[in-house]
Amino acid sequence: MTPEEIEAAVQAGMPQTIEDLEGLAAIPSVAFPGHPEAPVHEAAAFTERLLRAAGLPYVRQIPIEGSFPAVFAEAPAPPGAPTVLLYAHYDVQPAGDPALWKTPPFEPTRVDGVLYGRGTADDKSGVITHVAALRTFQGRFPVGVKVIIEGQEEYAGERLQHFIEADPELVRADAMVIADVGNPYIGDPALTTSLRGMAAFTVEVRTLAEAVHSGAFGGAAPDALAALMRMLTAMHDEAGDVCVPGLTRGTFSGQGCTEEELRATAGVLDGVSLVGTGSVADRIWASYAITVTGLDVPDVHGAINAVQAVARARVTIRIPPSGDAKTALQDVTDFLRKIAPWGVQVSFSDFVTGAGFRAGAGGRARGAINRAMAHAFGQAPREVGQGGSIPLVASLSRLFPEAEILLYGAEDDHASIHAPNERVVLDELRRVITAEAIFLSEYAQG
Ligand SMILES: [Zn+2]
């Protein structure tokens, strides 16, 4: 098929594609504890049917230990053709407060070419991208195809990661497409070539056998909470840049958003400044970030007049792809131990680390997706980063160092993923599907 024929076929298939997305997004497949499990299984079965209908000869659900099934599909490669793995996930974030939604979260609603509903973007748009792109070929795929659609990415993605690490052959491919990101702006194509890794730990400070009266002892007794606050604030300088020795700042070679755009998307209040220095892309894609994500301290309500004996904090570090998570964890915990005041007792626990990702210079797959996006969007993609982590991508790139990994999708920066009023722009979805279908055809041709 020529790119023009593929584009026309995708366009002609859009009514079916939208109906499929509406059907899938109507299923509240929230794979978090405390939510009903039946809809998650229903979404798996729905996904399985979609992949069969897209012409894949082998489709099955794969049990994942301690998790919901992944849906796996396969079509053998024509002689001499490479194989492509297509990834997305069918589970979604909880809807949160329904009062914040303008339309019911699990009743997908179309308004002026935009489909609203939980999961319409993250990541049921990814599932539908693969289904619709594959359907274009009517069962005669130009490349070998493997599809894996995860069932618990939003809550416990490490379970699929462990599964794949135990049996990598199942997903072995020459190119891997992760359709769970998007373009910064509608119609402005981008490939995500850099992801930050992460590390986290809990720090505990102890000063006294137990809390003591702040009138009788305050002023002389060492307060664990005061010590912890000094330690936590010492990790940033006046400008808000991380100042822990060893955590050096990076630069991002592509172009990111402006400070004004970041202020708007993050909802920064009037008169409040951003933190850190350098370009926004350098700060959120190529440098370390440290955030205190939890504190164990007495609640304001019911606080008593006492000097605290113990205080705890949860600390998260975002790691640029050039950095190493374990080294960063060591650097930060060493620093906190070193600057702890008054000889307080400091201990660390509950460590988590996950690697980041940086795409290689690019080979045959990268050339094919560049041409495909240029056709579908009218311009070649630019490179963007993402400040968040997708641990599965780090695993795939470690297990298959030769494979080219491509990240793209229909979740633009204003898709409100994980937030109320999540949405996908249907024209954007069409362009992403077109790009993926042309990519499969171009990649086969070399
Ligand atoms: Zn996602």
Coordinates of C-alpha atoms in Angstrom, one line a residue, residues 30-361:
V30 CA -9.5 0.8 37.2
A31 CA -6.9 -1.8 38.3
F32 CA -6.4 -0.3 41.8
P33 CA -7.1 -2.1 45.0
G34 CA -10.6 -1.4 46.2
H35 CA -12.1 -1.1 42.7
P36 CA -14.2 -3.9 41.2
E37 CA -12.1 -6.4 39.2
A38 CA -14.8 -7.4 36.8
P39 CA -14.5 -4.3 34.5
V40 CA -10.8 -4.8 34.3
H41 CA -11.3 -8.3 33.0
E42 CA -14.1 -7.0 30.7
A43 CA -11.6 -4.5 29.2
A44 CA -9.1 -7.3 28.6
A45 CA -11.8 -9.3 26.8
F46 CA -12.8 -6.3 24.8
T47 CA -9.2 -5.6 23.8
E48 CA -8.8 -9.3 22.8
R49 CA -11.8 -9.0 20.5
L50 CA -10.5 -5.8 18.9
L51 CA -7.2 -7.4 18.1
R52 CA -8.8 -10.5 16.6
A53 CA -11.0 -8.2 14.5
A54 CA -7.9 -6.3 13.3
G55 CA -6.8 -9.5 11.6
L56 CA -4.2 -10.9 14.0
P57 CA -4.1 -14.7 13.8
Y58 CA -2.9 -15.4 17.3
V59 CA -4.5 -13.5 20.2
R60 CA -4.6 -14.6 23.9
Q61 CA -4.7 -13.3 27.4
I62 CA -1.5 -14.0 29.4
P63 CA -1.7 -14.3 33.2
I64 CA 0.7 -12.0 35.0
E65 CA 1.5 -13.0 38.5
G66 CA -0.2 -10.9 41.2
S67 CA -1.8 -8.7 38.5
F68 CA -4.4 -8.6 35.7
P69 CA -3.8 -10.4 32.4
A70 CA -1.9 -8.8 29.6
V71 CA -3.4 -9.2 26.1
F72 CA -0.9 -10.6 23.7
A73 CA -1.2 -10.9 19.9
E74 CA 1.1 -12.0 17.2
A75 CA 1.4 -12.3 13.4
P76 CA 4.5 -14.0 11.9
A77 CA 6.9 -11.8 9.9
P78 CA 6.9 -12.2 6.1
P79 CA 10.2 -13.7 4.9
G80 CA 13.0 -11.2 5.5
A81 CA 10.9 -8.6 7.2
P82 CA 11.6 -7.3 10.7
T83 CA 9.3 -7.6 13.7
V84 CA 7.6 -4.8 15.5
L85 CA 6.3 -4.9 19.1
L86 CA 3.4 -2.6 19.9
Y87 CA 2.7 -1.7 23.5
A88 CA -0.2 0.1 25.3
H89 CA -2.3 -0.5 28.5
Y90 CA -6.0 -1.0 28.9
D91 CA -6.3 -0.1 32.6
V92 CA -6.9 3.5 33.7
Q93 CA -6.5 5.9 36.6
P94 CA -9.4 6.2 39.0
A95 CA -11.8 9.0 38.0
G96 CA -11.4 10.9 41.2
D97 CA -14.1 13.4 42.3
P98 CA -17.0 13.1 39.8
A99 CA -18.1 16.6 40.6
L100 CA -14.9 17.9 38.8
W101 CA -16.0 16.2 35.5
K102 CA -18.1 18.1 33.0
T103 CA -19.2 14.8 31.5
P104 CA -19.5 11.4 33.3
P105 CA -16.0 9.9 33.3
F106 CA -17.1 6.5 32.1
E107 CA -19.6 7.7 29.5
P108 CA -17.4 8.8 26.6
T109 CA -18.9 11.9 25.2
R110 CA -18.1 13.5 21.9
V111 CA -18.0 17.3 21.7
D112 CA -16.8 19.1 18.5
G113 CA -14.3 16.4 17.5
V114 CA -13.0 15.8 21.0
L115 CA -13.8 12.6 23.0
Y116 CA -14.0 13.1 26.7
G117 CA -13.8 10.3 29.3
R118 CA -11.3 8.6 31.6
G119 CA -8.8 6.6 29.5
T120 CA -9.8 8.1 26.2
A121 CA -6.2 9.3 26.0
D122 CA -4.2 7.4 28.7
D123 CA -4.0 4.8 27.3
K124 CA -7.0 3.5 25.5
S125 CA -6.0 5.8 22.6
G126 CA -2.8 3.8 22.5
V127 CA -4.7 0.5 22.3
I128 CA -7.0 1.8 19.6
T129 CA -4.0 3.3 17.7
H130 CA -2.5 -0.2 17.4
V131 CA -5.9 -1.8 16.5
A132 CA -6.8 0.7 13.8
A133 CA -3.3 0.8 12.3
L134 CA -3.2 -3.0 12.1
R135 CA -6.7 -3.2 10.6
T136 CA -5.6 -1.1 7.7
F137 CA -3.6 -4.1 6.4
Q138 CA -6.6 -6.5 6.3
G139 CA -4.5 -9.3 7.8
R140 CA -1.6 -8.9 5.3
F141 CA 0.9 -7.3 7.6
P142 CA 4.1 -5.9 6.0
V143 CA 6.2 -6.8 9.1
G144 CA 6.0 -9.3 11.8
V145 CA 3.7 -8.0 14.6
K146 CA 3.6 -8.6 18.3
V147 CA 1.2 -6.7 20.5
I148 CA 1.2 -6.5 24.3
I149 CA -1.5 -4.6 26.1
E150 CA -0.9 -4.3 29.8
G151 CA -3.6 -4.6 32.4
Q152 CA -2.2 -2.8 35.5
E153 CA 0.2 -0.2 34.3
E154 CA -1.2 2.6 36.4
Y155 CA -0.9 0.8 39.7
A156 CA 1.7 -1.9 39.5
G157 CA 3.6 -1.7 36.2
E158 CA 6.6 -3.5 37.7
R159 CA 4.6 -6.8 37.6
L160 CA 4.6 -6.8 33.8
Q161 CA 8.2 -5.7 33.9
H162 CA 9.2 -8.8 36.1
F163 CA 7.2 -11.0 33.7
I164 CA 9.0 -9.8 30.7
E165 CA 12.4 -10.0 32.4
A166 CA 11.6 -13.6 33.2
D167 CA 10.6 -14.4 29.6
P168 CA 12.0 -11.8 27.2
E169 CA 11.7 -14.0 24.1
L170 CA 7.9 -13.4 24.1
V171 CA 8.4 -9.7 23.2
R172 CA 11.6 -9.9 21.3
A173 CA 11.4 -7.5 18.3
D174 CA 13.5 -5.3 16.1
A175 CA 11.5 -2.2 16.9
M176 CA 9.3 -1.4 19.8
V177 CA 6.5 1.2 19.9
I178 CA 5.3 2.5 23.2
A179 CA 2.1 4.4 22.4
D180 CA 1.6 6.0 25.8
V181 CA 2.8 9.5 25.4
G182 CA 2.0 12.3 23.0
N183 CA 2.8 15.5 21.2
P184 CA 3.2 18.7 23.2
Y185 CA 0.7 20.4 20.9
I186 CA -2.0 19.1 18.6
G187 CA -0.7 18.6 15.1
D188 CA 2.9 19.2 16.1
P189 CA 4.5 15.7 15.8
A190 CA 7.1 14.6 18.4
L191 CA 9.0 11.6 19.4
T192 CA 9.8 11.2 23.1
T193 CA 13.5 10.3 23.1
S194 CA 14.4 10.8 26.8
L195 CA 12.7 9.7 30.0
R196 CA 13.9 10.4 33.6
G197 CA 14.4 7.6 36.0
M198 CA 13.5 7.8 39.6
A199 CA 14.6 6.8 43.1
A200 CA 12.8 7.1 46.4
F201 CA 13.5 6.5 50.1
T202 CA 12.2 7.2 53.6
V203 CA 14.4 9.1 56.0
E204 CA 13.8 9.0 59.8
V205 CA 15.3 11.3 62.4
R206 CA 15.3 10.5 66.1
T207 CA 16.3 12.8 69.0
L208 CA 14.6 11.8 72.2
A209 CA 13.3 8.7 74.0
E210 CA 9.8 10.2 73.6
A211 CA 8.1 13.5 72.9
V212 CA 8.5 16.0 75.8
H213 CA 6.6 19.1 76.9
S214 CA 7.5 22.1 74.7
G215 CA 7.1 24.5 77.6
A216 CA 9.2 22.5 80.1
F217 CA 11.9 21.4 77.5
G218 CA 11.5 23.6 74.4
G219 CA 14.6 25.7 73.7
A220 CA 17.0 23.0 74.8
A221 CA 15.6 19.7 73.9
P222 CA 16.5 18.7 70.2
D223 CA 13.4 18.6 68.1
A224 CA 13.4 15.8 65.5
L225 CA 11.0 17.6 63.2
A226 CA 13.1 20.8 63.2
A227 CA 16.2 18.8 62.4
L228 CA 14.4 16.9 59.6
M229 CA 13.1 20.2 58.1
R230 CA 16.7 21.7 58.0
M231 CA 17.9 18.6 56.3
L232 CA 15.2 18.6 53.7
T233 CA 15.4 22.3 52.8
A234 CA 19.2 22.0 52.4
M235 CA 18.8 19.9 49.3
H236 CA 17.9 23.0 47.2
D237 CA 19.6 26.4 46.9
E238 CA 17.9 29.8 47.1
A239 CA 16.8 29.7 43.4
G240 CA 15.3 26.2 43.9
D241 CA 18.0 24.3 42.1
V242 CA 19.1 20.9 43.6
C243 CA 22.4 21.5 45.4
V244 CA 23.4 18.0 46.5
P245 CA 27.0 17.3 45.5
G246 CA 27.2 14.7 42.7
L247 CA 23.8 15.6 41.2
T248 CA 25.0 17.7 38.3
R249 CA 22.6 19.5 36.0
G250 CA 22.1 18.5 32.4
T251 CA 21.0 20.2 29.2
F252 CA 18.3 18.9 26.7
S253 CA 19.3 19.2 23.1
G254 CA 15.7 19.5 21.7
Q255 CA 13.2 22.2 22.3
G256 CA 10.9 22.3 25.3
C257 CA 8.1 24.6 26.4
T258 CA 8.4 28.2 27.6
E259 CA 8.1 29.2 31.3
E260 CA 4.7 30.8 30.4
E261 CA 3.5 27.5 28.9
L262 CA 4.7 25.5 31.9
R263 CA 3.0 28.0 34.3
A264 CA -0.3 27.5 32.5
T265 CA -0.2 23.7 32.3
A266 CA 1.0 23.3 35.9
G267 CA -1.5 25.9 37.2
V268 CA 1.1 28.0 39.0
L269 CA -0.7 30.8 40.9
D270 CA -0.3 34.5 40.1
G271 CA 2.8 36.0 41.7
V272 CA 4.3 32.6 42.5
S273 CA 7.6 32.0 40.6
L274 CA 8.9 28.8 39.1
V275 CA 11.8 27.2 40.8
G276 CA 15.3 26.4 39.4
T277 CA 17.3 28.0 36.6
G278 CA 18.0 27.3 33.0
S279 CA 15.5 26.3 30.3
V280 CA 12.4 24.5 31.3
A281 CA 13.5 21.4 29.2
D282 CA 16.9 21.4 31.0
R283 CA 15.1 21.4 34.3
I284 CA 12.3 18.9 33.8
W285 CA 13.9 16.5 31.3
A286 CA 17.7 16.7 31.7
S287 CA 18.3 17.5 35.4
Y288 CA 17.7 16.0 38.8
A289 CA 14.6 17.0 40.8
I290 CA 14.0 16.2 44.5
T291 CA 10.5 16.3 46.0
V292 CA 9.4 15.6 49.5
T293 CA 6.2 13.5 48.8
G294 CA 5.2 12.7 52.4
L295 CA 5.8 13.6 56.0
D296 CA 5.0 11.7 59.2
V297 CA 4.4 14.5 61.7
P298 CA 1.6 15.2 64.2
D299 CA -1.6 16.6 62.5
V300 CA -2.4 20.2 62.9
H301 CA -5.8 19.2 64.2
G302 CA -5.2 17.9 67.7
A303 CA -1.6 19.0 67.9
I304 CA -0.3 19.1 71.4
N305 CA 2.5 21.3 72.9
A306 CA 5.4 18.8 72.5
V307 CA 8.9 18.7 71.1
Q308 CA 8.9 15.8 68.7
A309 CA 11.1 12.7 69.3
V310 CA 10.8 11.3 65.8
A311 CA 10.0 12.6 62.3
R312 CA 9.9 10.9 58.9
A313 CA 9.8 12.0 55.3
R314 CA 9.4 10.3 52.0
V315 CA 11.7 11.7 49.4
T316 CA 11.6 11.1 45.6
I317 CA 14.5 11.9 43.2
R318 CA 13.9 12.2 39.4
I319 CA 17.1 11.0 37.6
P320 CA 18.1 12.4 34.1
P321 CA 18.8 9.6 31.6
S322 CA 22.6 10.5 31.9
G323 CA 22.5 9.7 35.6
D324 CA 22.3 6.5 37.6
A325 CA 19.5 5.9 40.1
K326 CA 21.6 3.9 42.7
T327 CA 24.4 6.5 42.6
A328 CA 21.9 9.4 43.1
L329 CA 20.3 7.6 46.0
Q330 CA 23.7 7.2 47.6
D331 CA 24.6 10.8 47.0
V332 CA 21.4 12.2 48.5
T333 CA 21.4 9.9 51.6
D334 CA 25.1 10.6 52.2
F335 CA 24.4 14.3 52.0
L336 CA 21.5 14.2 54.4
R337 CA 23.6 12.2 56.9
K338 CA 26.4 14.6 56.6
I339 CA 24.3 17.8 57.2
A340 CA 22.1 16.4 59.9
P341 CA 22.4 18.8 62.8
W342 CA 23.0 18.2 66.6
G343 CA 24.2 14.6 66.2
V344 CA 20.6 13.4 65.6
Q345 CA 20.1 9.7 64.7
V346 CA 19.4 9.3 61.0
S347 CA 18.2 6.2 59.2
F348 CA 17.0 5.3 55.7
S349 CA 14.6 2.7 54.5
D350 CA 12.1 1.6 51.7
F351 CA 14.4 2.2 48.8
V352 CA 13.0 2.2 45.2
T353 CA 15.0 2.8 42.0
G354 CA 14.1 2.8 38.3
A355 CA 16.3 3.6 35.4
G356 CA 15.6 6.3 32.8
F357 CA 15.9 6.0 29.0
R358 CA 17.6 7.8 26.2
A359 CA 16.9 6.7 22.6
G360 CA 19.9 5.9 20.4
A361 CA 20.9 8.0 17.4

